[in-house]
Amino acid sequence: MLEKLRIAKFRFQLQAKDVLHLSNSNPVSTLRGACGYVFKRTVCMQKRAEDYECATCLLRTGCPYPYIFETQLPPDAEMFRGYFYVPHPFVLSLPFLSKSILKPGETLSLNLTLIGKAIDFLPYFLFVFSKLGEVGIGKGRGKYEMLSVHAVNPLEETEQSIYTENEQIAYDTNLLLTYENFLAKLPPLQESIAKAGRKLIIEFQTPTRLKNRNRLVVNPEFQILIRSLLRRISSLYYFHCGGQWEIDFRELIAKATSVEYAPIDLKWVDWRRYSNRQQAQMKLGGFVGWVRYEGALDEFLLPLLIGQVLHVGKATAFGNGKYILCQEETKTQ
């Protein structure tokens, strides 16, 4: 199955020293763009690193920047040959509609998820986010201080401090999320869904951008959601964990058509960002809100659990596609 799956999640606590101006539409966009810029300048051996094309560099196969931020299909890949770029091995996220302006002294909790081989590059992210605080971000180049970093296990609700202002601590691999961790969560979830009459509510907390037949999806029918999840998990597992997920994808997707879909409170939220690398505006809007699914759900619970950590759909590196599995009675808005 997914025995090689390794996921690590970290929470960065940042405190504004100046007024911080983040993107109005999605604050994580400012942090993601600045992180990529400083990361490249930190590791690139070329002069004027920000203008250098990684695709033509002799060092690209051993450099962490293109692996993490411009992840291309390896030439020896035996699967997903139709891809050019493959899913990035990281997710940055903030609660959607977080404050876009922080006053001095206010704090921000930024979540970073690393998948597979990318976990080895955690020290680079620690350095880059610390450096970003010194050089400043957003309009006016507001500075911040990186107060602490914690490794967190959202399944077990445990955490460990790995960085403070005064010390850095080795990352405890016991906090890694593995296949076994997700399997252990299946029985209680199955029981709660059975008690709810085979019903499950999913809350899409950040814009979720799915496509079906090359068109954006407004209504996330279960088959569409599951197909997107299976594609994302299997490609991340193949390219970044070095494994192949041996399941019958077509059969599982076909079974997903029998699960009924009912939107509860769903809306579309648009947001855009300007990509300096692509020199273009990027439309990254998606749907947010609550959806109820009803039917034979047991076979789909493993990918649904994993997807809570990895997100689903497009632009996950910018925090898109975050969702949580809810009990019927937890829907309060």
C-alpha positions as a printed Julia matrix, in Angstrom:
333×3 Matrix{Float64}:
   0.0    0.0     0.0
   1.64   3.24    1.2
   4.37   1.84    3.46
   6.93   4.43    2.31
   4.67   7.41    2.99
   6.37  10.04    5.15
   4.84  13.44    5.93
   6.09  16.07    8.37
   4.21  19.13    9.52
   5.66  22.22   11.19
   4.21  25.37   12.72
   6.21  28.6    12.49
   5.36  31.31   15.01
   6.21  34.72   13.53
   5.95  38.04   15.37
   5.75  41.35   13.5
   8.45  43.91   14.33
   7.07  46.4    11.79
   3.66  46.65   10.18
   3.36  43.62    7.87
   1.33  44.06    4.68
   0.35  40.67    3.26
  -1.81  39.89    0.24
  -5.43  40.99    0.75
  -6.8   38.0    -1.16
  -4.6   35.31    0.41
  -1.9   36.27    2.96
  -0.01  33.0     2.45
   0.68  34.1    -1.15
   3.04  36.83    0.09
   4.94  34.38    2.28
   5.09  31.72   -0.44
   6.43  34.14   -3.05
   9.03  35.63   -0.71
  10.08  32.17    0.49
  10.75  30.98   -3.06
  12.72  34.13   -3.9
  14.99  33.98   -0.83
  15.34  30.19   -1.08
  16.68  30.5    -4.64
  19.07  33.31   -3.76
  20.32  31.27   -0.8
  21.18  28.07   -2.68
  21.83  29.19   -6.28
  25.47  29.18   -7.44
  24.76  31.43  -10.42
  25.17  35.2   -10.52
  21.84  37.05  -10.5
  20.12  33.91   -9.27
  16.67  35.48   -9.48
  17.02  35.79  -13.28
  18.62  32.41  -13.93
  16.55  29.65  -15.54
  16.87  26.43  -13.55
  15.96  24.33  -16.59
  19.3   25.15  -18.26
  21.5   24.77  -15.17
  23.97  21.88  -14.95
  23.43  21.74  -11.18
  19.64  21.41  -11.25
  19.53  17.67  -10.48
  21.34  18.2    -7.18
  19.9   21.57   -6.2
  17.1   21.79   -3.62
  15.42  24.84   -5.19
  14.15  23.31   -8.46
  13.27  20.08   -6.66
  11.01  21.94   -4.23
   9.72  24.93   -6.21
   9.99  23.98   -9.91
   9.43  20.26   -9.6
   9.72  18.75  -13.08
   9.07  15.22  -14.26
  12.29  13.19  -13.84
  13.56  11.83  -17.18
  13.55   8.27  -15.83
   9.96   8.39  -14.54
   7.95   5.31  -15.47
   4.59   6.76  -14.41
   2.72  10.02  -15.0
   4.5   10.51  -18.31
   1.87  13.03  -19.38
   3.04  15.45  -16.69
   5.66  18.17  -17.22
   5.63  19.57  -13.71
   4.8   17.23  -10.84
   3.25  18.17   -7.47
   5.48  20.21   -5.2
   6.6   18.29   -2.1
   5.37  20.97    0.3
   2.27  22.84    1.42
   2.17  26.27    3.05
  -1.02  27.25    4.79
  -2.71  29.79    6.99
  -6.32  29.92    8.06
  -8.2   31.39    5.09
  -9.08  35.07    5.45
  -6.29  35.53    7.99
  -5.41  39.14    8.72
  -3.62  40.78    5.81
  -2.12  43.53    7.99
  -0.25  42.75   11.21
   0.74  45.45   13.66
   4.04  45.3    15.56
   3.83  42.67   18.28
   1.07  40.66   16.61
   1.82  37.05   15.73
   1.12  34.74   12.83
   1.14  30.92   12.8
   2.3   29.54    9.46
   2.0   25.82    8.72
   4.54  24.01    6.54
   4.0   20.43    5.4
   6.88  18.51    3.8
   6.48  15.23    1.94
   9.02  12.42    1.56
  12.51  13.5     0.5
  11.63  17.16    1.05
  11.73  16.56    4.82
  15.52  16.47    4.53
  15.43  20.12    3.45
  13.78  21.38    6.64
  16.98  23.26    7.69
  16.74  25.31    4.48
  13.19  26.38    5.36
  14.28  27.29    8.89
  17.07  29.44    7.49
  14.91  31.03    4.79
  12.02  32.03    7.04
  14.46  33.42    9.6
  16.21  35.38    6.84
  12.89  36.64    5.48
  12.19  38.2     8.85
  15.45  40.15    8.59
  15.01  41.42    5.02
  11.27  42.07    5.28
   8.23  41.01    3.28
   5.31  42.58    1.49
   4.63  46.24    0.87
   7.12  48.33    2.83
   9.33  45.31    3.55
   7.99  44.83    7.05
  10.26  42.8     9.3
   9.32  40.03   11.69
  10.98  37.71   14.2
  10.74  33.92   13.98
   9.91  33.13   17.61
   9.62  29.36   17.42
   9.05  26.34   15.22
   7.22  23.21   16.35
   6.97  19.83   14.68
   3.34  18.77   15.0
   1.45  15.53   14.52
  -2.16  16.57   13.82
  -3.42  12.99   14.05
  -2.13  12.44   17.58
  -2.29  16.11   18.6
   1.34  16.01   19.76
   4.14  18.48   19.1
   7.81  19.14   19.77
   9.75  22.39   19.8
  12.57  22.25   17.24
  13.56  25.91   17.12
  13.49  28.88   19.48
  15.4   32.14   19.51
  18.06  30.5    21.68
  18.37  26.95   20.4
  17.72  24.52   17.58
  16.77  20.95   18.4
  17.04  17.85   16.23
  13.72  16.88   14.66
  12.16  13.84   16.34
  11.18  11.42   13.57
   8.57   9.92   15.9
   6.41  12.87   14.88
   6.45  11.84   11.23
   3.05  10.96    9.8
   3.14   7.47    8.3
   0.8    5.01    6.65
   0.37   3.26   10.0
  -0.72   6.52   11.66
  -3.52   6.98    9.15
  -4.6    3.33    9.35
  -4.96   3.66   13.12
  -7.49   6.45   12.64
  -9.76   4.45   10.34
 -11.77   2.36   12.89
 -13.04   5.3    14.99
 -13.87   7.26   11.84
 -15.75   4.3    10.36
 -17.69   3.92   13.6
 -18.69   7.58   13.75
 -19.85   7.56   10.12
 -21.9    4.42   10.71
 -23.58   6.1    13.71
 -24.35   9.11   11.5
 -26.21   6.94    9.0
 -23.31   6.62    6.53
 -23.06  10.41    6.26
 -19.94  12.55    6.28
 -19.6   16.32    6.14
 -16.48  17.86    4.65
 -15.62  21.48    5.33
 -13.46  23.01    2.59
 -11.64  25.68    4.57
  -9.57  27.31    1.83
 -10.37  27.79   -1.88
 -10.43  24.36   -3.46
  -9.71  24.27   -7.16
 -10.7   21.02   -8.85
 -11.06  20.28  -12.55
 -13.22  17.79  -14.38
 -12.76  17.3   -18.11
 -10.5   20.36  -18.08
 -13.2   22.59  -16.57
 -13.26  24.11  -13.11
 -15.62  22.39  -10.7
 -18.19  24.4    -8.76
 -20.0   21.41   -7.25
 -17.54  18.82   -5.87
 -19.33  15.57   -6.55
 -17.73  12.7    -4.68
 -16.27  10.98   -7.73
 -14.51  14.2    -8.78
 -13.1   14.76   -5.29
 -11.86  11.18   -4.98
 -10.26  11.17   -8.42
  -8.35  14.35   -7.58
  -7.28  12.95   -4.21
  -6.07   9.66   -5.66
  -4.09  11.47   -8.35
  -2.45  13.81   -5.85
  -1.59  11.2    -3.23
  -0.29   8.66   -5.75
   1.89  11.19   -7.59
   3.35  12.63   -4.36
   4.02   9.09   -3.17
   5.71   8.1    -6.44
   7.87  11.18   -6.99
   8.75  12.12   -3.41
   8.46   8.94   -1.33
   9.78   6.49   -3.92
   6.81   4.14   -3.89
   3.97   3.05   -6.12
   0.43   2.88   -4.77
  -0.89  -0.49   -5.87
  -4.66  -0.07   -5.97
  -7.31  -0.31   -8.68
  -7.9    3.39   -9.31
 -10.57   2.9   -11.97
 -12.61   0.56   -9.81
 -12.43   2.89   -6.81
 -13.41   5.93   -8.87
 -16.31   3.98  -10.38
 -17.54   3.06   -6.89
 -17.38   6.71   -5.88
 -20.23   7.51   -8.28
 -22.66   5.77   -5.92
 -21.95   8.2    -3.07
 -24.56  10.95   -2.93
 -23.55  14.59   -2.82
 -25.44  17.47   -1.17
 -23.99  20.97   -0.78
 -24.88  22.59    2.54
 -23.24  25.99    2.35
 -20.89  26.29   -0.62
 -19.58  29.37   -2.4
 -16.88  30.37   -4.86
 -14.06  32.64   -3.7
 -11.75  34.27   -6.23
  -8.2   35.25   -5.53
  -5.23  36.06   -7.76
  -1.52  36.51   -7.46
   1.15  37.87   -9.75
   3.92  35.39  -10.55
   7.26  37.11  -11.09
   8.7   33.89  -12.49
   5.91  33.49  -15.05
   5.38  37.24  -15.5
   1.64  36.75  -15.4
  -1.45  36.96  -13.21
  -2.55  33.6   -11.86
  -6.22  32.9   -11.12
  -6.36  30.62   -8.08
  -9.94  30.87   -6.83
 -11.98  27.89   -5.68
 -14.97  26.8    -3.64
 -15.19  26.92    0.16
 -17.87  25.71    2.54
 -19.62  22.51    3.62
 -20.7   19.47    1.65
 -22.47  16.32    2.83
 -21.64  12.94    1.31
 -23.74   9.86    1.96
 -23.23   6.23    1.01
 -20.69   3.42    1.24
 -17.7    5.49    2.34
 -15.36   3.01    4.06
 -13.11   2.36    1.03
 -12.49   6.08    0.6
 -11.65   7.03    4.16
  -7.88   6.43    3.89
  -7.34   8.91    1.01
  -9.76  11.34    2.68
  -7.72  11.21    5.91
  -4.42  11.68    4.09
  -5.88  14.52    2.05
  -6.65  16.46    5.22
  -2.88  16.86    5.62
  -1.84  17.09    1.96
  -4.79  19.21    0.72
  -6.45  18.57   -2.65
  -6.65  20.2    -6.08
  -4.61  23.01   -7.62
  -2.33  25.57   -5.9
  -1.89  23.57   -2.7
   1.55  25.16   -2.22
  -0.35  28.42   -1.61
  -2.67  26.82    0.94
  -5.52  25.98   -1.45
  -7.53  22.79   -0.98
  -7.47  22.5     2.81
 -10.42  20.56    4.2
 -11.45  18.71    7.35
 -13.76  15.76    7.94
 -16.6   16.73   10.26
 -19.27  15.05   12.29
 -22.84  15.94   11.33
 -23.38  17.99   14.46
 -20.18  20.06   14.1
 -21.52  22.12   11.21
 -22.47  25.32   13.03
 -22.21  28.07   10.43
